[in-house]
Amino acid sequence: MRRILALLTALALLLACAVSLADEGKTVYVSDFSAGADGWYGRGASVAPAGGVLKTTGRQDSWNSPGRDFALVPGGYYELGVEVLQEQLDSASFMVSVAHTVNGATSYENLARGTVKKGEWTALKGTYTAGDYDTFTLYVETVGAGTLSFSIRGFTVTAPNGEPAPRPTEPPMVISAVDSMPALKDVYAGKFDFGSCVNMMQAVNPVLMDFVGSQFNIVTPENELKPDAVFDLAASRALVTEDETAVAVHFDRAKPLLDWAQANGVKVHGHTLVWHSQTSPEFFREGYRGSGKYVTREVMLGRLENYIKGIMAYLDENYPGVVVSWDVVNEAVDDGPGNLRGSPWLTVVGDDYLHRAFELARKYAPEGTKLYYNDYNTASPNKLNGIYRLLSSLLQEGNIDGYGFQMHHAVGQPTVQQITAAVEKIASLGVSLRVSELDVTCGKPTEAAFTAQAAFYADVMKLILRYADQFEAVQVWGITDDASWRSYAYPLLFDKNRNPKPAFWAVADPDSIK
Ligand code: 9MR
């Protein structure tokens, strides 16, 4: 039905809008702005048509743009063209992008790119094969240059192969078992929390989030509390003229999930305050300039303090009690001999940077917040020894509460015996434990692969249950197979239609698998 409606609307659009059908019926849409905005509107900006041109002003962010809704046909192949003019910068990069929605969830793709020199009308051209979405909004945005005003003219959408045909109808999506499934949060209630990671695009999909709430009682923002999402480079640069240690933070990407968690009484695990990866290189440099020298240890510790303080203060004020635990430092041990891995933190602060991070997290986190060190490949012997040494040293200062085993595994790799040895060794330190990022790849989606995957999940859960007194949470790293960072190997508990896989039933009842 959705596709028939899309096709009918596409045909109606063909007949109704300012279309040049003269060239053999192949142009789907032309906007010359001669008769007004022609359905274009401002996305976080103001748009005004005049003399065949649409001018966009009042932008605050790079996505602020002129946009228009199009009834594209899923599966249809289109060519896009537009001319862009800007008169403020020597040159600026632009993109034509599409925002599409399916079941209320919006996602984005960039379709054409180009550099526009000051005062020169420049053509951007691209192609797009429309995906299987309910709605499509095409828009023209800058890459950075958030406040730049610009004009567009001659926006065209062409179907060079003739009128695009709708994709053959696929069987409707079946969500069969949801009502009759046990909830993992209930299965493990009283032992440990059970959760998943959730990203921003998922957090704004109410249907999906109802499902998340039905299964899980703790969520980790997949990327939205990482330093590259939270550290506000432009605002920090503005502050740093007064004080080299000043840091500005923002939570634009994390807010949808935090709002949902707060409204639904679901706990949040924060990931991550300090990491060698996904941290702006400018964070470590004078004036927050890429060309600046590394700051001194003292300045960097001041920045670390202000960063952690800013995060904790914002969350405590706006989401009191929601974030119950943090990965204070992520993945600091190398994969070789188990020493501290090279990172700007190590270079600029020195080898006590983890100790200082935990000290500051303890100082500013609300009382009762659990502070974790989080890492992967714990079952590899050298790394296990390195992690053990690090935890022992952090424990001497008393600011760490626990260890997070990421557990990104494949069926049988590592072996359950190796994982058991790792859990035993870390558990012997007496710290809290969590499985922070559990997934188990299984190769192709065959019955045999899913059965082997289920058996491995069951073994891991049996192990965790033996240490249930120490484990505070088990969290899978993703909701459905298609949304996993390793979607190519089907690592999670639910398929793309949210149907439970054998792995789900194994986790829900590990003893059912002998
Ligand atoms: O799942 C995350 C993926 O969306 C990101 O692109 C990636 C970028 O680093 O990070 C993934 O999550 C990682 C987590 O933050 C730390 N442990 C490994 C996870 C998988 O790569």
mmCIF file with all atom_site columns, C-alpha atoms and ligand atoms in Angstrom, residues 222-223 226 271 275 278 330-331 406 408 437 477 485, ligand 1:
data_model
loop_
_atom_site.group_PDB
_atom_site.id
_atom_site.type_symbol
_atom_site.label_atom_id
_atom_site.label_alt_id
_atom_site.label_comp_id
_atom_site.label_asym_id
_atom_site.label_entity_id
_atom_site.label_seq_id
_atom_site.pdbx_PDB_ins_code
_atom_site.Cartn_x
_atom_site.Cartn_y
_atom_site.Cartn_z
_atom_site.occupancy
_atom_site.B_iso_or_equiv
_atom_site.pdbx_formal_charge
_atom_site.auth_seq_id
_atom_site.auth_comp_id
_atom_site.auth_asym_id
_atom_site.auth_atom_id
_atom_site.pdbx_PDB_model_num
ATOM   1  C CA  . GLU A 1 222 ? 26.452 3.661  21.166 1.00 0.00 ? 222 GLU A CA  1
ATOM   2  C CA  . ASN A 1 223 ? 28.383 6.767  20.092 1.00 0.00 ? 223 ASN A CA  1
ATOM   3  C CA  . LYS A 1 226 ? 31.966 9.665  23.235 1.00 0.00 ? 226 LYS A CA  1
ATOM   4  C CA  . HIS A 1 271 ? 30.438 5.457  27.368 1.00 0.00 ? 271 HIS A CA  1
ATOM   5  C CA  . TRP A 1 275 ? 39.507 7.263  24.971 1.00 0.00 ? 275 TRP A CA  1
ATOM   6  C CA  . GLN A 1 278 ? 37.067 9.333  18.614 1.00 0.00 ? 278 GLN A CA  1
ATOM   7  C CA  . ASN A 1 330 ? 38.131 2.854  27.386 1.00 0.00 ? 330 ASN A CA  1
ATOM   8  C CA  . GLU A 1 331 ? 40.672 0.531  25.731 1.00 0.00 ? 331 GLU A CA  1
ATOM   9  C CA  . GLN A 1 406 ? 33.447 -5.854 26.028 1.00 0.00 ? 406 GLN A CA  1
ATOM   10 C CA  . HIS A 1 408 ? 33.098 -8.883 20.991 1.00 0.00 ? 408 HIS A CA  1
ATOM   11 C CA  . GLU A 1 437 ? 29.382 -4.853 24.619 1.00 0.00 ? 437 GLU A CA  1
ATOM   12 C CA  . TRP A 1 477 ? 26.073 -4.292 21.548 1.00 0.00 ? 477 TRP A CA  1
ATOM   13 C CA  . TRP A 1 485 ? 28.600 -2.661 13.735 1.00 0.00 ? 485 TRP A CA  1
HETATM 14 O O1  . 9MR B 2 .   ? 29.346 0.443  17.569 1.00 0.00 ? 1   9MR B O1  1
HETATM 15 C C1  . 9MR B 2 .   ? 30.141 1.615  17.449 1.00 0.00 ? 1   9MR B C1  1
HETATM 16 C C2  . 9MR B 2 .   ? 30.136 2.100  16.003 1.00 0.00 ? 1   9MR B C2  1
HETATM 17 O O2  . 9MR B 2 .   ? 28.854 2.589  15.665 1.00 0.00 ? 1   9MR B O2  1
HETATM 18 C C3  . 9MR B 2 .   ? 31.169 3.185  15.831 1.00 0.00 ? 1   9MR B C3  1
HETATM 19 O O3  . 9MR B 2 .   ? 31.280 3.508  14.460 1.00 0.00 ? 1   9MR B O3  1
HETATM 20 C C4  . 9MR B 2 .   ? 32.505 2.750  16.363 1.00 0.00 ? 1   9MR B C4  1
HETATM 21 C C5  . 9MR B 2 .   ? 33.509 3.862  16.241 1.00 0.00 ? 1   9MR B C5  1
HETATM 22 O O4  . 9MR B 2 .   ? 34.608 3.702  17.015 1.00 0.00 ? 1   9MR B O4  1
HETATM 23 O O5  . 9MR B 2 .   ? 32.374 2.391  17.717 1.00 0.00 ? 1   9MR B O5  1
HETATM 24 C C6  . 9MR B 2 .   ? 31.530 1.290  17.883 1.00 0.00 ? 1   9MR B C6  1
HETATM 25 O O6  . 9MR B 2 .   ? 31.496 0.921  19.239 1.00 0.00 ? 1   9MR B O6  1
HETATM 26 C C7  . 9MR B 2 .   ? 32.740 0.500  19.786 1.00 0.00 ? 1   9MR B C7  1
HETATM 27 C C8  . 9MR B 2 .   ? 32.764 0.923  21.230 1.00 0.00 ? 1   9MR B C8  1
HETATM 28 O O7  . 9MR B 2 .   ? 32.593 2.310  21.319 1.00 0.00 ? 1   9MR B O7  1
HETATM 29 C C9  . 9MR B 2 .   ? 34.050 0.517  21.906 1.00 0.00 ? 1   9MR B C9  1
HETATM 30 N N1  . 9MR B 2 .   ? 34.309 -0.891 21.773 1.00 0.00 ? 1   9MR B N1  1
HETATM 31 C C10 . 9MR B 2 .   ? 34.218 -1.411 20.416 1.00 0.00 ? 1   9MR B C10 1
HETATM 32 C C11 . 9MR B 2 .   ? 32.883 -1.039 19.792 1.00 0.00 ? 1   9MR B C11 1
HETATM 33 C C12 . 9MR B 2 .   ? 32.744 -1.647 18.414 1.00 0.00 ? 1   9MR B C12 1
HETATM 34 O O8  . 9MR B 2 .   ? 33.676 -1.106 17.536 1.00 0.00 ? 1   9MR B O8  1
#
